[in-house]
CSV table of C-alpha atoms in Angstrom, one decimal:
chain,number,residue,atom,x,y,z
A,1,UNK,CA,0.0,-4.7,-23.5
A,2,UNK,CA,2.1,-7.4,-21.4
A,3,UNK,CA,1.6,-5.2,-17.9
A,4,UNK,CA,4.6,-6.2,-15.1
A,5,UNK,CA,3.1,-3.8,-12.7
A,6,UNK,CA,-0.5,-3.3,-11.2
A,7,UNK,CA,-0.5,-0.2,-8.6
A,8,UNK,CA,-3.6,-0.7,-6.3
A,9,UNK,CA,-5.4,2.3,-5.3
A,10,UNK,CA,-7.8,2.2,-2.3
A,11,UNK,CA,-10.7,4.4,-2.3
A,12,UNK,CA,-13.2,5.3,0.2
A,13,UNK,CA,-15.0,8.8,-0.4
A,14,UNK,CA,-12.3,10.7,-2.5
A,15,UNK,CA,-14.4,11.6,-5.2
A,16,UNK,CA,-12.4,15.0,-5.2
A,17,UNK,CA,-9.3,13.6,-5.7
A,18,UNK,CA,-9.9,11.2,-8.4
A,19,UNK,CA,-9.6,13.5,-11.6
A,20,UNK,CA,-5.9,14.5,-10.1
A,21,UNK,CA,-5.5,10.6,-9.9
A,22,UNK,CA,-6.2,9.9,-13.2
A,23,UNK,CA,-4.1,12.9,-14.4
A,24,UNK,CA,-1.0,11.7,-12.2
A,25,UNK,CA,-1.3,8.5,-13.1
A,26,UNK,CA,-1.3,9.3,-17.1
A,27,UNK,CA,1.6,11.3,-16.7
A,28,UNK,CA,3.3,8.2,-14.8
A,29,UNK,CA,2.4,5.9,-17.4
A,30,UNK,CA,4.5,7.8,-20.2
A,31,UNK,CA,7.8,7.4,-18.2
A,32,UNK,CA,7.2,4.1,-16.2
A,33,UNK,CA,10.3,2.0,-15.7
A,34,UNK,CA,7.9,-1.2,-16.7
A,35,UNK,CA,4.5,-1.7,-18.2
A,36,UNK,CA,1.9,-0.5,-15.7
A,37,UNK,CA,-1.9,-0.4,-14.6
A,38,UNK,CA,-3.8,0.8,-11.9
A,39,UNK,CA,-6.6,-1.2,-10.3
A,40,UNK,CA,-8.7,0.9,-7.7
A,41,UNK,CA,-10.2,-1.1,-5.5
A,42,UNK,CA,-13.8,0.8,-4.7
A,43,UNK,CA,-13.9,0.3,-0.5
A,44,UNK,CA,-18.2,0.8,-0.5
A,45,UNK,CA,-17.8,4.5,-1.2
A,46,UNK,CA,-20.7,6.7,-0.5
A,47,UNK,CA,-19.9,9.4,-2.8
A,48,UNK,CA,-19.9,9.2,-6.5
A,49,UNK,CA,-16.0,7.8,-6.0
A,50,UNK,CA,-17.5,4.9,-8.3
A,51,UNK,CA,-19.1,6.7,-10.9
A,52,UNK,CA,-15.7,8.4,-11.4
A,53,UNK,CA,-13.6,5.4,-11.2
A,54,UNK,CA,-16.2,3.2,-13.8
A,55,UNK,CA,-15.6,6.8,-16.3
A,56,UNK,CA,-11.7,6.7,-16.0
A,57,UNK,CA,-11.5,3.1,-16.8
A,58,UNK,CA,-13.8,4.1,-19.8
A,59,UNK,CA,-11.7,6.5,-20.8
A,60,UNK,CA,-8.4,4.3,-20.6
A,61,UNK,CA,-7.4,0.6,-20.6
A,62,UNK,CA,-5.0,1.2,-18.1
A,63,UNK,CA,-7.0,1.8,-15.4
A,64,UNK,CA,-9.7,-1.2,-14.0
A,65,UNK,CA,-11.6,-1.6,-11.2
A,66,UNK,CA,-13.0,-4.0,-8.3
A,67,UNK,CA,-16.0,-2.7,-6.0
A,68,UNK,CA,-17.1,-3.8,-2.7
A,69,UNK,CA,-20.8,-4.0,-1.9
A,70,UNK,CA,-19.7,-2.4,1.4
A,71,UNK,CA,-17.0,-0.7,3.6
A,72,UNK,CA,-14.5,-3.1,5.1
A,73,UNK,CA,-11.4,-0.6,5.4
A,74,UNK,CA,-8.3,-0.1,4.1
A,75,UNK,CA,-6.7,-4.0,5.0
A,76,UNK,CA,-9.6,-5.7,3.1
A,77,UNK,CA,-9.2,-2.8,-0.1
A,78,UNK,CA,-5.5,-4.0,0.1
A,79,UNK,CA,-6.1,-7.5,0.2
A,80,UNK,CA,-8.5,-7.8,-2.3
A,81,UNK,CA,-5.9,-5.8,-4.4
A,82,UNK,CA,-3.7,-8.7,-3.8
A,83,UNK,CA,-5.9,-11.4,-4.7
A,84,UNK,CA,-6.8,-9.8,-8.5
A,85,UNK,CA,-3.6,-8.1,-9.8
A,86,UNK,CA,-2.3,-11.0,-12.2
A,87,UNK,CA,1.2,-9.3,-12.9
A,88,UNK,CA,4.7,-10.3,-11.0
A,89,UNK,CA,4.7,-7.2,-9.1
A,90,UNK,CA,2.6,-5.4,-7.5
A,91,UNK,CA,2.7,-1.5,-5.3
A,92,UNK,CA,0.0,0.7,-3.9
A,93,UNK,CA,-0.5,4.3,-3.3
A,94,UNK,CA,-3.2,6.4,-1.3
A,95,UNK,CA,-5.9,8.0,-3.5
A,96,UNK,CA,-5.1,11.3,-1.7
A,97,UNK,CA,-1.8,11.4,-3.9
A,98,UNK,CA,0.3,12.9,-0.3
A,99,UNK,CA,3.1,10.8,-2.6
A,100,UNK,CA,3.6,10.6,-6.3
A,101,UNK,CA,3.3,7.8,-8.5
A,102,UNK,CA,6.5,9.1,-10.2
A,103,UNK,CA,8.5,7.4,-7.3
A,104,UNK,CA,7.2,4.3,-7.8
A,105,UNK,CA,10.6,3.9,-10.1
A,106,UNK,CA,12.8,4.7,-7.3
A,107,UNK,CA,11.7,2.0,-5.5
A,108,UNK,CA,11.2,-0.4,-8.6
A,109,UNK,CA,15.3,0.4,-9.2
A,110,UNK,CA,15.6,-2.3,-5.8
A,111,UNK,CA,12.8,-4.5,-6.6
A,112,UNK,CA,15.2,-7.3,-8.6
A,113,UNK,CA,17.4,-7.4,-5.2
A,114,UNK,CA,14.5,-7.3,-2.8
A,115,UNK,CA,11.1,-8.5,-1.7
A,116,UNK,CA,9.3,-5.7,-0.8
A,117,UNK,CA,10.7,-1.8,-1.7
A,118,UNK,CA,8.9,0.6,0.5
A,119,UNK,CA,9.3,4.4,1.0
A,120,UNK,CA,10.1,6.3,4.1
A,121,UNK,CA,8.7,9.8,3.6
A,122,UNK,CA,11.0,12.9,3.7
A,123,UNK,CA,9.8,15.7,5.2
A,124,UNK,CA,6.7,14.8,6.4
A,125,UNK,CA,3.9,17.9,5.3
A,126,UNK,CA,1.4,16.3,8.7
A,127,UNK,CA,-0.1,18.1,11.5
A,128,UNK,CA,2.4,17.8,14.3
A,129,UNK,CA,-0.7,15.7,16.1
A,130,UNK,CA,-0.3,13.1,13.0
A,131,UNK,CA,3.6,13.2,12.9
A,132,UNK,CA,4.0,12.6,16.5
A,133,UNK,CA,1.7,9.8,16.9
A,134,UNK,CA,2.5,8.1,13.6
A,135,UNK,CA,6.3,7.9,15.4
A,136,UNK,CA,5.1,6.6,18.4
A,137,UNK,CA,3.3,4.0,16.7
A,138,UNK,CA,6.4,3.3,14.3
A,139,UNK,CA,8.2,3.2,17.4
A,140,UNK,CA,6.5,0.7,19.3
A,141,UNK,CA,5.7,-1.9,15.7
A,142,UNK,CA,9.4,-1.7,15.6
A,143,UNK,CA,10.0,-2.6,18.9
A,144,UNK,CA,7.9,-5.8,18.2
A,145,UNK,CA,8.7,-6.8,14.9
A,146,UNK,CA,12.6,-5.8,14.7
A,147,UNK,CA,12.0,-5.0,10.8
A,148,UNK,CA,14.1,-1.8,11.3
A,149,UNK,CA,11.6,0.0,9.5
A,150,UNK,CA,11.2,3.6,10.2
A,151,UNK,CA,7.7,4.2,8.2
A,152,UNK,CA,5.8,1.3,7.8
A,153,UNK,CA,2.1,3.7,7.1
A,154,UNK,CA,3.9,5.3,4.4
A,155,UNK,CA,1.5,4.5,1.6
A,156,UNK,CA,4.1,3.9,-1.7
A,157,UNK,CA,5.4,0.4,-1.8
A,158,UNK,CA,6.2,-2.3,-4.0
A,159,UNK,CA,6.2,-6.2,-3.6
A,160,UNK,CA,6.4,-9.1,-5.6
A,161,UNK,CA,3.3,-10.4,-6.1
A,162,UNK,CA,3.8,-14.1,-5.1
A,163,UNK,CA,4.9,-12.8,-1.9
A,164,UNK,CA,2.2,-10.7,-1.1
A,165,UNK,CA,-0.3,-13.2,-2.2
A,166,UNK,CA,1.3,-15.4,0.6
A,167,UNK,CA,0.1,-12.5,3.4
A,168,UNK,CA,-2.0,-14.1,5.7
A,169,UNK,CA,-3.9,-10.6,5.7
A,170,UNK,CA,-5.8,-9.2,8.8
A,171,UNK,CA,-7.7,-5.7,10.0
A,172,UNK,CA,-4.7,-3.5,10.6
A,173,UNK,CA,-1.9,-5.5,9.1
A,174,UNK,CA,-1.3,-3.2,6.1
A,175,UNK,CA,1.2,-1.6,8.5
A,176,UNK,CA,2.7,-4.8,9.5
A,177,UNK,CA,3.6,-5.7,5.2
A,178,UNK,CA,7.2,-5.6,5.8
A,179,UNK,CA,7.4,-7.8,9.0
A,180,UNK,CA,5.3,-10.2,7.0
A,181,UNK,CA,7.9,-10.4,4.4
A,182,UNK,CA,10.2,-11.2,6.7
A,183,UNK,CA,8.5,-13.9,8.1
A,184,UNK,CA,8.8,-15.8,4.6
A,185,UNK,CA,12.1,-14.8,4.6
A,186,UNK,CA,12.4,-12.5,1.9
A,187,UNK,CA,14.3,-9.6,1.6
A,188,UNK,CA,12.9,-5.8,2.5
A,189,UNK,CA,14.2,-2.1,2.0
A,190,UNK,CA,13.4,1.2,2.5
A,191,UNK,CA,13.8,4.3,0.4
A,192,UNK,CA,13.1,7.9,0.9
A,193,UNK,CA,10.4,8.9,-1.2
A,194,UNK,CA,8.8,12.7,-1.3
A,195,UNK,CA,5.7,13.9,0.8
A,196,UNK,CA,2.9,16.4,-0.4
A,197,UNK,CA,0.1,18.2,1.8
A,198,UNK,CA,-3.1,16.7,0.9
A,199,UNK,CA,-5.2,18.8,-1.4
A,200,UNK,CA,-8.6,17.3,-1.2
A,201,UNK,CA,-10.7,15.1,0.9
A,202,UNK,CA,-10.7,14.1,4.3
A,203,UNK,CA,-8.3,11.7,6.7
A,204,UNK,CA,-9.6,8.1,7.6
A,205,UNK,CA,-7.5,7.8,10.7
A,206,UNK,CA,-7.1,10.1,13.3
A,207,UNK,CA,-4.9,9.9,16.6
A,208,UNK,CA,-6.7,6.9,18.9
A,209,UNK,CA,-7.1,4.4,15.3
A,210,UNK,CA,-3.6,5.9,14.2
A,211,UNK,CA,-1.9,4.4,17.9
A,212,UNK,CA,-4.1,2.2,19.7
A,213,UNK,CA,-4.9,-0.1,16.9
A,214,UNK,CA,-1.6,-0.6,16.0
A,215,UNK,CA,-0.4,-1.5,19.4
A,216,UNK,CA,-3.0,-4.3,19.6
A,217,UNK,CA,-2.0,-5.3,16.2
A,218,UNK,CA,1.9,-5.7,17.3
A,219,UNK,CA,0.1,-8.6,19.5
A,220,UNK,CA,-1.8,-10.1,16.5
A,221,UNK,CA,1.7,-9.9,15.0
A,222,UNK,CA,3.2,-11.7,17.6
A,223,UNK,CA,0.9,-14.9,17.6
A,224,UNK,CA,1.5,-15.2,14.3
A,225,UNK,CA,4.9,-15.2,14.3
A,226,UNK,CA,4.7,-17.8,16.6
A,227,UNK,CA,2.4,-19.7,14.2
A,228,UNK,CA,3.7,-18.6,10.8
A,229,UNK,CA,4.0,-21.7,8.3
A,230,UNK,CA,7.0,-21.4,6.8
A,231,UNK,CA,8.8,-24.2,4.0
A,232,UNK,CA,10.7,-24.8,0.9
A,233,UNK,CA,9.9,-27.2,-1.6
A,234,UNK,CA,13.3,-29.2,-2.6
A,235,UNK,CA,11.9,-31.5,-5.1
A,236,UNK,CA,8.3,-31.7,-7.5
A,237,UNK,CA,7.2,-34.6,-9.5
């Protein structure tokens, strides 16, 4: 099959979680807008996350995998997931499934007029703990980045690929995506997408990692901003 779309799934310790993945992401297959794979990218899970991901991409050539020989969070699993998907687009999704893959094609309806498509989740189904610090921390990346996003965590996006390849990726900066689009200059929106309780498994961020990293991020952000190579090739011979 000629894929046009790789969804990257982190996953560290979600080894109850992974048979609903597989089933989700089935059901998405049959009424994706465009040819589609997943490629979970194994972040040193403990559990047997890796014996279940190595039998669901037995059990279908739509599904493949990358492992790493240890955990290096969530920013390395998405970067890695950058450098090996070989389609024009790209999205990812968290393993906990608290969104759907089935609204991957409400944000791949933009995706021709845009750089990056990411959702902004309705009705949050958080602790008010999570819900309140994850606006704070919205609040105070979008004070420093002016990308007028309102949910930059929200775990359902879609880029192209030769964008996101041009990331300069570090610890932390999966929230900071669409302020790195902007910096090459492309285009970004956001779209409502919905929001489920999570049914298995256990959080990877709580409140202190959840608002104090990204704080010291916004500064990362900042430097590089300042430092951000930017240019535009006019001719080639």
């Amino acid at each position: 099959m000629d894929y046009e779309f790789t969804i990257i799934v982190p996953v560290y310790n979600e080894e109850d979680n992974l048979e609903r993945v597989e089933k989700e992401f089935n059901k998405y297959f049959e009424i994706a807008s465009k040819p589609t794979k997943v490629l979970f990218v194994n972040d040193g899970s403990k559990d047997r996350s890796q014996e279940l991901i190595e039998a669901i991409c037995a059990r279908s050539p739509h599904f493949t995998y990358i492992s790493f020989l240890e955990n290096r969070g969530l920013s390395a699993a998405i970067k890695a997931g950058f450098d090996h998907v070989d389609t024009p687009l790209l999205g990812y999704i968290d393993s906990d499934l608290q969104t759907t893959p089935e609204d991957f094609n409400l944000l791949l309806k933009h995706i021709e007029h845009y750089d990056l498509v990411t959702g902004v989740r309705a009705q949050r189904k958080d602790s008010f703990v999570k819900n309140m610090s994850s606006t704070i921390a919205n609040g105070i990346r979008r004070t420093f980045t002016h990308d007028g996003m309102d949910d930059t965590g929200c775990p359902l996006k879609v880029i192209k690929t030769d964008y996101a390849k041009r990331i300069p990726m570090f610890n932390g900066l999966h929230r900071f995506l669409p302020a790195m689009i902007l910096l090459q200059e492309g285009k970004i929106i956001q779209i409502p997408v919905r929001h489920f309780p999570r049914m298995a498994g256990t959080a990877k961020f709580g409140f202190w990692n959840r608002l104090i990293g990204p704080l010291q991020d916004c500064f990362a952000y900042l430097w590089m901003k300042k430092k951000y190579i930017n240019y535009t090739i006019a001719k080639k011979g």
